[in-house]
mmCIF file of C-alpha atoms and ligand atoms in Angstrom:
data_model
loop_
_atom_site.group_PDB
_atom_site.id
_atom_site.type_symbol
_atom_site.label_atom_id
_atom_site.label_comp_id
_atom_site.label_asym_id
_atom_site.label_seq_id
_atom_site.Cartn_x
_atom_site.Cartn_y
_atom_site.Cartn_z
ATOM 1 C CA MET A 1 -10.363 -7.973 7.060
ATOM 2 C CA GLU A 2 -13.151 -10.317 9.055
ATOM 3 C CA VAL A 3 -11.527 -13.187 9.862
ATOM 4 C CA CYS A 4 -15.049 -15.412 10.519
ATOM 5 C CA GLY A 5 -17.121 -17.141 7.534
ATOM 6 C CA GLY A 6 -20.378 -16.585 9.374
ATOM 7 C CA HIS A 7 -19.233 -13.282 9.363
ATOM 8 C CA THR A 8 -18.588 -12.476 5.723
ATOM 9 C CA ALA A 9 -22.228 -14.465 5.088
ATOM 10 C CA ALA A 10 -23.761 -11.876 7.599
ATOM 11 C CA ILE A 11 -22.157 -9.294 5.891
ATOM 12 C CA HIS A 12 -23.327 -9.792 3.343
ATOM 13 C CA ARG A 13 -26.944 -10.848 4.030
ATOM 14 C CA HIS A 14 -27.536 -7.905 5.641
ATOM 15 C CA GLY A 15 -25.453 -5.607 2.613
ATOM 16 C CA LEU A 16 -22.964 -3.912 4.872
ATOM 17 C CA LYS A 17 -20.526 -2.908 2.356
ATOM 18 C CA ALA A 18 -23.348 -0.853 0.441
ATOM 19 C CA LEU A 19 -23.153 0.604 4.117
ATOM 20 C CA ILE A 20 -20.235 2.072 5.279
ATOM 21 C CA PRO A 21 -17.305 4.415 3.533
ATOM 22 C CA SER A 22 -16.071 3.820 0.197
ATOM 23 C CA GLY A 23 -12.923 4.178 1.679
ATOM 24 C CA ILE A 24 -13.420 1.326 4.085
ATOM 25 C CA GLU A 25 -12.790 -2.006 1.936
ATOM 26 C CA LEU A 26 -14.092 -5.688 3.269
ATOM 27 C CA VAL A 27 -12.063 -8.528 2.463
ATOM 28 C CA SER A 28 -12.813 -12.144 3.734
ATOM 29 C CA GLY A 29 -10.499 -14.275 5.601
ATOM 30 C CA PRO A 30 -9.500 -17.503 6.876
ATOM 31 C CA GLY A 31 -12.307 -18.496 9.043
ATOM 32 C CA CYS A 32 -14.940 -20.810 6.838
ATOM 33 C CA PRO A 33 -13.986 -24.243 8.232
ATOM 34 C CA VAL A 34 -14.727 -26.244 4.724
ATOM 35 C CA CYS A 35 -12.479 -23.772 3.050
ATOM 36 C CA VAL A 36 -9.655 -24.183 5.077
ATOM 37 C CA THR A 37 -9.281 -27.602 4.945
ATOM 38 C CA GLU A 38 -6.619 -29.325 2.366
ATOM 39 C CA THR A 39 -7.585 -31.118 -0.301
ATOM 40 C CA VAL A 40 -5.587 -33.731 1.142
ATOM 41 C CA TYR A 41 -8.308 -34.089 3.768
ATOM 42 C CA ILE A 42 -11.186 -34.254 1.689
ATOM 43 C CA ASP A 43 -8.900 -37.075 -0.445
ATOM 44 C CA HIS A 44 -8.420 -39.320 2.754
ATOM 45 C CA ALA A 45 -12.078 -39.045 3.980
ATOM 46 C CA ILE A 46 -12.778 -40.417 0.895
ATOM 47 C CA GLN A 47 -10.149 -43.448 1.364
ATOM 48 C CA LEU A 48 -11.406 -44.184 3.851
ATOM 49 C CA ALA A 49 -15.195 -44.787 3.491
ATOM 50 C CA GLN A 50 -14.361 -46.905 0.078
ATOM 51 C CA ARG A 51 -13.367 -49.247 3.087
ATOM 52 C CA ASP A 52 -15.798 -52.245 3.580
ATOM 53 C CA ASN A 53 -18.358 -51.723 6.594
ATOM 54 C CA THR A 54 -17.559 -48.485 7.158
ATOM 55 C CA THR A 55 -19.418 -45.497 7.779
ATOM 56 C CA ILE A 56 -18.709 -41.939 7.182
ATOM 57 C CA ALA A 57 -20.476 -39.123 9.304
ATOM 58 C CA THR A 58 -19.700 -35.848 8.404
ATOM 59 C CA PHE A 59 -21.382 -32.261 8.637
ATOM 60 C CA GLY A 60 -23.210 -31.565 5.288
ATOM 61 C CA ASP A 61 -21.398 -29.174 3.358
ATOM 62 C CA LEU A 62 -18.247 -31.544 3.465
ATOM 63 C CA ALA A 63 -19.347 -33.535 1.553
ATOM 64 C CA ARG A 64 -19.910 -30.537 -1.249
ATOM 65 C CA VAL A 65 -16.629 -30.189 -0.728
ATOM 66 C CA PRO A 66 -14.288 -30.903 -4.274
ATOM 67 C CA GLY A 67 -11.283 -33.520 -3.552
ATOM 68 C CA SER A 68 -8.904 -34.763 -5.697
ATOM 69 C CA CYS A 69 -11.157 -37.288 -7.394
ATOM 70 C CA GLY A 70 -14.259 -36.239 -6.553
ATOM 71 C CA THR A 71 -15.925 -35.059 -3.559
ATOM 72 C CA LEU A 72 -17.859 -37.402 -0.991
ATOM 73 C CA ASN A 73 -21.445 -36.851 -2.029
ATOM 74 C CA GLY A 74 -20.050 -38.645 -4.915
ATOM 75 C CA ALA A 75 -18.623 -41.294 -3.556
ATOM 76 C CA ARG A 76 -21.815 -42.056 -1.342
ATOM 77 C CA SER A 77 -23.001 -42.226 -5.266
ATOM 78 C CA ARG A 78 -20.768 -44.861 -5.928
ATOM 79 C CA GLY A 79 -21.548 -47.141 -3.459
ATOM 80 C CA ALA A 80 -20.019 -45.543 0.220
ATOM 81 C CA ASP A 81 -22.107 -45.117 2.937
ATOM 82 C CA ILE A 82 -21.696 -41.452 3.762
ATOM 83 C CA ARG A 83 -24.422 -39.936 6.208
ATOM 84 C CA ILE A 84 -24.943 -36.213 7.160
ATOM 85 C CA VAL A 85 -25.544 -35.873 11.176
ATOM 86 C CA TYR A 86 -26.542 -32.261 12.847
ATOM 87 C CA SER A 87 -24.659 -33.522 16.155
ATOM 88 C CA PRO A 88 -21.051 -34.704 16.495
ATOM 89 C CA LEU A 89 -23.079 -37.216 19.123
ATOM 90 C CA ASP A 90 -25.381 -38.546 16.233
ATOM 91 C CA ALA A 91 -22.527 -40.431 14.854
ATOM 92 C CA LEU A 92 -21.892 -41.535 18.163
ATOM 93 C CA ARG A 93 -25.347 -42.981 19.054
ATOM 94 C CA PHE A 94 -25.238 -44.860 14.738
ATOM 95 C CA ALA A 95 -22.070 -46.865 15.931
ATOM 96 C CA ALA A 96 -23.647 -47.926 18.984
ATOM 97 C CA LYS A 97 -26.700 -48.875 17.074
ATOM 98 C CA ASN A 98 -24.351 -50.604 14.450
ATOM 99 C CA PRO A 99 -21.045 -52.154 16.286
ATOM 100 C CA LYS A 100 -20.791 -54.431 13.485
ATOM 101 C CA ARG A 101 -19.834 -51.146 11.275
ATOM 102 C CA GLU A 102 -16.514 -49.078 11.929
ATOM 103 C CA VAL A 103 -17.844 -45.697 12.308
ATOM 104 C CA VAL A 104 -15.523 -42.431 11.302
ATOM 105 C CA LEU A 105 -16.916 -38.601 12.329
ATOM 106 C CA LEU A 106 -15.055 -36.070 10.097
ATOM 107 C CA ALA A 107 -14.079 -33.425 12.992
ATOM 108 C CA ILE A 108 -13.298 -29.908 11.180
ATOM 109 C CA GLY A 109 -13.658 -26.601 12.486
ATOM 110 C CA PHE A 110 -12.388 -24.287 15.279
ATOM 111 C CA GLU A 111 -11.900 -23.811 18.811
ATOM 112 C CA THR A 112 -15.781 -23.913 18.604
ATOM 113 C CA THR A 113 -16.482 -26.824 17.331
ATOM 114 C CA ALA A 114 -13.930 -28.793 19.020
ATOM 115 C CA GLY A 115 -16.082 -28.818 21.972
ATOM 116 C CA PRO A 116 -18.653 -30.253 21.208
ATOM 117 C CA ILE A 117 -16.616 -33.153 18.666
ATOM 118 C CA ALA A 118 -14.465 -33.056 22.421
ATOM 119 C CA GLU A 119 -16.900 -33.931 24.711
ATOM 120 C CA THR A 120 -18.553 -36.768 21.404
ATOM 121 C CA LEU A 121 -15.207 -38.718 21.687
ATOM 122 C CA GLY A 122 -14.880 -37.783 25.724
ATOM 123 C CA GLN A 123 -18.052 -40.061 25.571
ATOM 124 C CA ALA A 124 -17.014 -42.600 23.833
ATOM 125 C CA ILE A 125 -14.122 -43.211 25.033
ATOM 126 C CA ASP A 126 -16.635 -43.348 28.428
ATOM 127 C CA SER A 127 -18.324 -46.280 26.782
ATOM 128 C CA ASN A 128 -15.439 -47.832 25.196
ATOM 129 C CA GLN A 129 -17.084 -47.096 22.373
ATOM 130 C CA PRO A 130 -15.116 -49.281 19.885
ATOM 131 C CA ASN A 131 -15.931 -49.030 16.452
ATOM 132 C CA PHE A 132 -16.355 -45.472 16.566
ATOM 133 C CA LYS A 133 -13.355 -42.866 15.668
ATOM 134 C CA VAL A 134 -12.629 -39.285 14.562
ATOM 135 C CA LEU A 135 -10.623 -37.860 11.481
ATOM 136 C CA CYS A 136 -9.618 -34.834 13.066
ATOM 137 C CA GLY A 137 -8.974 -31.848 10.742
ATOM 138 C CA LEU A 138 -9.456 -29.146 13.868
ATOM 139 C CA LYS A 139 -8.243 -26.064 13.406
ATOM 140 C CA THR A 140 -7.382 -22.950 16.142
ATOM 141 C CA MET A 141 -7.164 -19.518 15.097
ATOM 142 C CA PRO A 142 -4.709 -17.372 16.806
ATOM 143 C CA ASN A 143 -1.075 -18.769 14.945
ATOM 144 C CA ALA A 144 -3.187 -18.843 11.513
ATOM 145 C CA LEU A 145 -3.371 -15.099 11.767
ATOM 146 C CA ARG A 146 -0.179 -14.463 13.147
ATOM 147 C CA VAL A 147 0.973 -15.753 9.419
ATOM 148 C CA LEU A 148 -1.671 -13.525 8.398
ATOM 149 C CA LEU A 149 -0.571 -10.689 9.556
ATOM 150 C CA SER A 150 3.026 -11.670 8.465
ATOM 151 C CA ASP A 151 2.285 -11.841 5.056
ATOM 152 C CA PRO A 152 3.723 -9.133 2.979
ATOM 153 C CA GLU A 153 1.302 -9.689 0.222
ATOM 154 C CA THR A 154 -1.735 -8.940 2.467
ATOM 155 C CA SER A 155 -2.673 -5.178 3.999
ATOM 156 C CA ILE A 156 -4.573 -5.727 6.541
ATOM 157 C CA ASP A 157 -5.655 -2.813 8.541
ATOM 158 C CA GLY A 158 -7.901 -4.227 11.116
ATOM 159 C CA LEU A 159 -9.120 -7.569 11.568
ATOM 160 C CA ILE A 160 -12.857 -8.422 13.002
ATOM 161 C CA LEU A 161 -12.146 -10.504 15.141
ATOM 162 C CA PRO A 162 -14.352 -14.313 15.091
ATOM 163 C CA GLY A 163 -16.835 -13.910 17.879
ATOM 164 C CA HIS A 164 -17.853 -17.603 18.118
ATOM 165 C CA VAL A 165 -14.211 -18.554 18.170
ATOM 166 C CA ALA A 166 -13.902 -15.624 21.153
ATOM 167 C CA VAL A 167 -16.772 -17.548 23.239
ATOM 168 C CA ILE A 168 -14.374 -20.210 23.619
ATOM 169 C CA THR A 169 -11.095 -18.536 23.682
ATOM 170 C CA GLY A 170 -11.743 -15.672 25.669
ATOM 171 C CA THR A 171 -9.980 -12.577 23.984
ATOM 172 C CA GLU A 172 -6.049 -13.126 25.728
ATOM 173 C CA PRO A 173 -5.133 -15.303 22.949
ATOM 174 C CA PHE A 174 -5.840 -12.144 20.432
ATOM 175 C CA ARG A 175 -4.411 -9.299 22.564
ATOM 176 C CA PHE A 176 -0.533 -10.066 20.385
ATOM 177 C CA ILE A 177 -2.216 -8.752 17.330
ATOM 178 C CA PRO A 178 -2.519 -5.217 18.425
ATOM 179 C CA ALA A 179 0.740 -5.367 20.998
ATOM 180 C CA GLU A 180 3.013 -7.403 18.009
ATOM 181 C CA PHE A 181 1.574 -6.109 14.343
ATOM 182 C CA GLY A 182 0.058 -2.793 15.819
ATOM 183 C CA VAL A 183 -3.086 -3.625 13.918
ATOM 184 C CA SER A 184 -6.588 -3.218 15.798
ATOM 185 C CA CYS A 185 -9.245 -5.418 16.221
ATOM 186 C CA SER A 186 -12.540 -6.488 17.795
ATOM 187 C CA VAL A 187 -14.426 -9.262 18.825
ATOM 188 C CA SER A 188 -17.686 -8.711 17.133
ATOM 189 C CA GLY A 189 -21.123 -10.308 17.055
ATOM 190 C CA PHE A 190 -22.995 -11.297 13.729
ATOM 191 C CA GLU A 191 -25.943 -9.030 13.417
ATOM 192 C CA ALA A 192 -26.057 -6.000 11.172
ATOM 193 C CA ILE A 193 -25.133 -3.196 14.015
ATOM 194 C CA ASP A 194 -22.783 -5.719 16.015
ATOM 195 C CA LEU A 195 -20.310 -5.790 12.286
ATOM 196 C CA LEU A 196 -21.226 -2.303 12.126
ATOM 197 C CA ASP A 197 -19.726 -1.756 16.231
ATOM 198 C CA SER A 198 -16.489 -3.179 15.680
ATOM 199 C CA ILE A 199 -15.933 -1.706 12.308
ATOM 200 C CA TYR A 200 -16.347 1.508 13.780
ATOM 201 C CA GLU A 201 -14.088 0.991 16.558
ATOM 202 C CA ILE A 202 -11.105 -0.579 14.428
ATOM 203 C CA VAL A 203 -11.490 3.046 12.521
ATOM 204 C CA CYS A 204 -11.211 5.285 15.404
ATOM 205 C CA ALA A 205 -7.956 3.361 16.707
ATOM 206 C CA ILE A 206 -6.104 3.623 13.406
ATOM 207 C CA ARG A 207 -7.859 7.244 13.075
ATOM 208 C CA GLY A 208 -5.974 7.602 16.840
ATOM 209 C CA ALA A 209 -2.969 6.084 15.985
ATOM 210 C CA ARG A 210 -3.244 3.630 19.003
ATOM 211 C CA PRO A 211 -3.939 0.324 18.167
ATOM 212 C CA GLU A 212 -6.271 -1.873 20.527
ATOM 213 C CA LEU A 213 -8.120 -4.903 20.868
ATOM 214 C CA THR A 214 -12.001 -4.137 21.915
ATOM 215 C CA ASN A 215 -14.782 -6.900 22.563
ATOM 216 C CA ARG A 216 -17.394 -5.703 21.092
ATOM 217 C CA TYR A 217 -19.879 -9.043 21.533
ATOM 218 C CA CYS A 218 -19.004 -8.843 25.271
ATOM 219 C CA ARG A 219 -23.024 -10.492 25.524
ATOM 220 C CA ALA A 220 -21.493 -13.677 24.729
ATOM 221 C CA VAL A 221 -17.694 -12.986 24.971
ATOM 222 C CA ARG A 222 -15.922 -13.219 28.306
ATOM 223 C CA ASP A 223 -11.953 -12.437 29.047
ATOM 224 C CA GLN A 224 -11.958 -15.756 29.825
ATOM 225 C CA GLY A 225 -13.241 -18.047 27.351
ATOM 226 C CA ASN A 226 -15.344 -20.891 28.342
ATOM 227 C CA VAL A 227 -13.262 -22.531 30.506
ATOM 228 C CA ALA A 228 -15.691 -25.736 31.119
ATOM 229 C CA ALA A 229 -15.146 -26.429 26.939
ATOM 230 C CA ARG A 230 -11.407 -25.985 27.589
ATOM 231 C CA LYS A 231 -11.485 -27.926 29.626
ATOM 232 C CA LEU A 232 -13.386 -31.087 27.725
ATOM 233 C CA ILE A 233 -11.176 -29.986 24.408
ATOM 234 C CA ASP A 234 -7.820 -30.313 26.783
ATOM 235 C CA ARG A 235 -8.490 -33.377 27.852
ATOM 236 C CA VAL A 236 -8.822 -35.549 24.617
ATOM 237 C CA PHE A 237 -7.061 -33.086 21.814
ATOM 238 C CA VAL A 238 -3.366 -32.009 22.302
ATOM 239 C CA LYS A 239 -2.180 -29.099 19.465
ATOM 240 C CA THR A 240 -0.298 -29.957 16.601
ATOM 241 C CA SER A 241 1.214 -28.542 13.369
ATOM 242 C CA SER A 242 -1.853 -28.229 10.416
ATOM 243 C CA ARG A 243 -2.622 -27.568 6.864
ATOM 244 C CA TRP A 244 -4.348 -24.884 6.188
ATOM 245 C CA ARG A 245 -5.319 -24.131 2.466
ATOM 246 C CA GLY A 246 -3.914 -20.948 1.687
ATOM 247 C CA LEU A 247 -1.553 -20.395 4.403
ATOM 248 C CA GLY A 248 0.340 -23.720 4.862
ATOM 249 C CA GLU A 249 1.987 -25.490 7.432
ATOM 250 C CA ILE A 250 1.217 -23.841 10.539
ATOM 251 C CA ALA A 251 3.155 -24.623 13.980
ATOM 252 C CA ASP A 252 0.185 -24.780 17.196
ATOM 253 C CA SER A 253 -1.856 -24.309 14.710
ATOM 254 C CA GLY A 254 -4.314 -27.937 14.677
ATOM 255 C CA LEU A 255 -5.178 -30.836 17.163
ATOM 256 C CA ARG A 256 -4.881 -34.151 17.646
ATOM 257 C CA ILE A 257 -6.414 -36.423 19.277
ATOM 258 C CA ARG A 258 -4.304 -37.686 21.835
ATOM 259 C CA ASP A 259 -1.668 -40.611 21.979
ATOM 260 C CA GLU A 260 -3.541 -42.461 24.623
ATOM 261 C CA TYR A 261 -6.448 -42.222 22.845
ATOM 262 C CA ALA A 262 -5.163 -43.814 19.608
ATOM 263 C CA LYS A 263 -7.963 -46.378 19.426
ATOM 264 C CA TRP A 264 -10.395 -43.871 19.475
ATOM 265 C CA ASP A 265 -8.231 -42.031 16.269
ATOM 266 C CA ALA A 266 -8.885 -42.287 12.412
ATOM 267 C CA GLY A 267 -6.031 -40.832 11.618
ATOM 268 C CA THR A 268 -4.358 -44.253 12.659
ATOM 269 C CA ILE A 269 -6.299 -46.514 9.842
ATOM 270 C CA PRO A 270 -3.899 -47.347 7.211
ATOM 271 C CA VAL A 271 -4.976 -45.987 3.713
ATOM 272 C CA HIS A 272 -3.329 -44.517 0.607
ATOM 273 C CA VAL A 273 -3.661 -40.836 -0.062
ATOM 274 C CA LYS A 274 -2.042 -40.852 -3.324
ATOM 275 C CA GLN A 275 -1.048 -36.811 -4.161
ATOM 276 C CA SER A 276 -3.661 -33.973 -3.875
ATOM 277 C CA VAL A 277 -4.389 -31.662 -6.928
ATOM 278 C CA ASP A 278 -6.721 -29.105 -6.749
ATOM 279 C CA HIS A 279 -8.522 -27.094 -10.382
ATOM 280 C CA PRO A 280 -4.997 -25.040 -11.267
ATOM 281 C CA SER A 281 -7.274 -22.256 -12.404
ATOM 282 C CA CYS A 282 -8.705 -22.115 -8.390
ATOM 283 C CA ARG A 283 -7.796 -18.790 -6.386
ATOM 284 C CA CYS A 284 -9.273 -20.006 -3.549
ATOM 285 C CA SER A 285 -6.172 -19.643 -1.650
ATOM 286 C CA GLU A 286 -5.266 -16.378 -2.668
ATOM 287 C CA ILE A 287 -9.100 -15.667 -1.788
ATOM 288 C CA LEU A 288 -8.764 -17.158 1.679
ATOM 289 C CA ARG A 289 -5.676 -14.320 3.028
ATOM 290 C CA GLY A 290 -7.108 -11.578 1.328
ATOM 291 C CA ALA A 291 -4.916 -11.508 -2.000
ATOM 292 C CA ALA A 292 -7.288 -11.901 -4.264
ATOM 293 C CA LYS A 293 -11.427 -11.257 -4.468
ATOM 294 C CA PRO A 294 -13.640 -14.260 -5.544
ATOM 295 C CA ILE A 295 -14.483 -12.444 -8.772
ATOM 296 C CA GLU A 296 -10.818 -12.324 -10.221
ATOM 297 C CA CYS A 297 -10.994 -15.874 -10.613
ATOM 298 C CA PRO A 298 -11.799 -17.017 -13.915
ATOM 299 C CA LEU A 299 -13.468 -19.348 -13.064
ATOM 300 C CA PHE A 300 -16.015 -17.738 -10.746
ATOM 301 C CA GLY A 301 -19.700 -17.134 -11.658
ATOM 302 C CA THR A 302 -19.223 -19.370 -14.843
ATOM 303 C CA THR A 303 -17.467 -23.058 -14.402
ATOM 304 C CA CYS A 304 -17.947 -22.551 -10.298
ATOM 305 C CA THR A 305 -21.037 -21.821 -8.654
ATOM 306 C CA PRO A 306 -22.604 -22.604 -5.353
ATOM 307 C CA ASP A 307 -24.665 -25.851 -7.359
ATOM 308 C CA ALA A 308 -21.567 -27.099 -9.193
ATOM 309 C CA PRO A 309 -18.666 -26.140 -7.066
ATOM 310 C CA ILE A 310 -14.769 -26.353 -7.935
ATOM 311 C CA GLY A 311 -13.316 -24.559 -4.948
ATOM 312 C CA ALA A 312 -13.616 -25.102 -1.113
ATOM 313 C CA CYS A 313 -15.011 -21.275 -1.367
ATOM 314 C CA MET A 314 -17.840 -21.541 -3.820
ATOM 315 C CA VAL A 315 -19.316 -24.147 -1.011
ATOM 316 C CA SER A 316 -20.588 -22.640 2.339
ATOM 317 C CA SER A 317 -22.377 -19.899 2.344
ATOM 318 C CA GLU A 318 -19.608 -19.025 4.640
ATOM 319 C CA GLY A 319 -17.388 -19.203 1.697
ATOM 320 C CA ALA A 320 -16.303 -15.629 0.399
ATOM 321 C CA CYS A 321 -17.283 -16.718 -3.076
ATOM 322 C CA ALA A 322 -21.063 -18.105 -2.527
ATOM 323 C CA ALA A 323 -21.350 -15.202 -0.489
ATOM 324 C CA VAL A 324 -20.385 -13.146 -3.261
ATOM 325 C CA TYR A 325 -21.979 -15.262 -5.791
ATOM 326 C CA GLN A 326 -25.331 -14.949 -3.535
ATOM 327 C CA PHE A 327 -25.128 -11.229 -2.857
ATOM 328 C CA GLU A 328 -22.984 -9.349 -4.841
ATOM 329 C CA ASP A 329 -24.843 -7.989 -8.243
ATOM 330 C CA VAL A 330 -21.166 -9.100 -9.930
ATOM 331 C CA ALA A 331 -20.534 -10.022 -12.870
ATOM 332 C CA PRO A 332 -18.196 -13.079 -13.977
ATOM 333 C CA TYR A 333 -14.811 -12.294 -14.876
ATOM 334 C CA ALA A 334 -13.775 -11.766 -18.308
HETATM 335 FE FE1 LIG B 401 -12.505 -21.109 -5.686
HETATM 336 FE FE2 LIG B 401 -14.510 -21.239 -7.368
HETATM 337 FE FE3 LIG B 401 -13.631 -19.207 -5.649
HETATM 338 FE FE4 LIG B 401 -12.266 -19.458 -8.467
HETATM 339 S S1 LIG B 401 -15.089 -18.838 -7.900
HETATM 340 S S2 LIG B 401 -11.737 -19.542 -6.729
HETATM 341 S S3 LIG B 401 -12.391 -22.246 -8.165
HETATM 342 S S4 LIG B 401 -13.769 -21.569 -5.170
#
């Protein structure tokens, strides 16, 4: 399994599935940020967007993810002020220039994204910017992998570990994978040669029956990770349980804003979020666990396409369904 959505996109872009022997099957995992963000988060963001004098700042993909009653883009077409940002700092600058508006930054992603969000939140705290808030849906990867490997519905022989996450965490938090589960894993970069190298290392370890963790992205990933980034993160966030699409509630797999900084926490704004619902035929939850393939979804390529996604995995280029739709020559499920 390639855990990271960036790896899913790279594997398809480089046509690697056609290059590896038929005995090796690659399946996508839960490492696409918008894919694992639960519908309730989108519903919550839409409720916030409908408040007076409120601006929502978000990365572009998230605005296209279906919630229970439409997308953030849909809310924008009905008049909500939703702005796409390319850096979290853009949202803070907008807040400083528009003191009469409450600016809510939608924060999803993994350890990689947590650093820039933490830096932005830290600047908001230091400058006491009162009209800037963060709706925190950040997640952390190691415990999600623990749940995945314990799932009897999946049969994963090896893991290609997320290179960008490991830049921040280092390799240490992943050592339990061979030690506790006997599963080999390899931190990989994003070039074709990086991925092939990691797959080769994993297969050699399986053949030799010596489960191990290898770091094949050592030009970017150090064993100790990025200590400075983790300090930024620890200053403003604390670990919490988090709900993942497909994996459910996982202890210590998310980040929340520390209590002392609650005034910058958009989660404290009272809004009413109804029971969230997904499309009944969407199989994103199984796909994110490697328990189903995109083409096994009855909506794939017919009702659900990248132009009109029904489920989260069809939104981003890092989503398993979108990658298969774009790069694999497969007929829709019949
Ligand atoms: Fe969900 Fe669409 Fe993928 Fe089906 S094809 S699992 S509806 S994203």
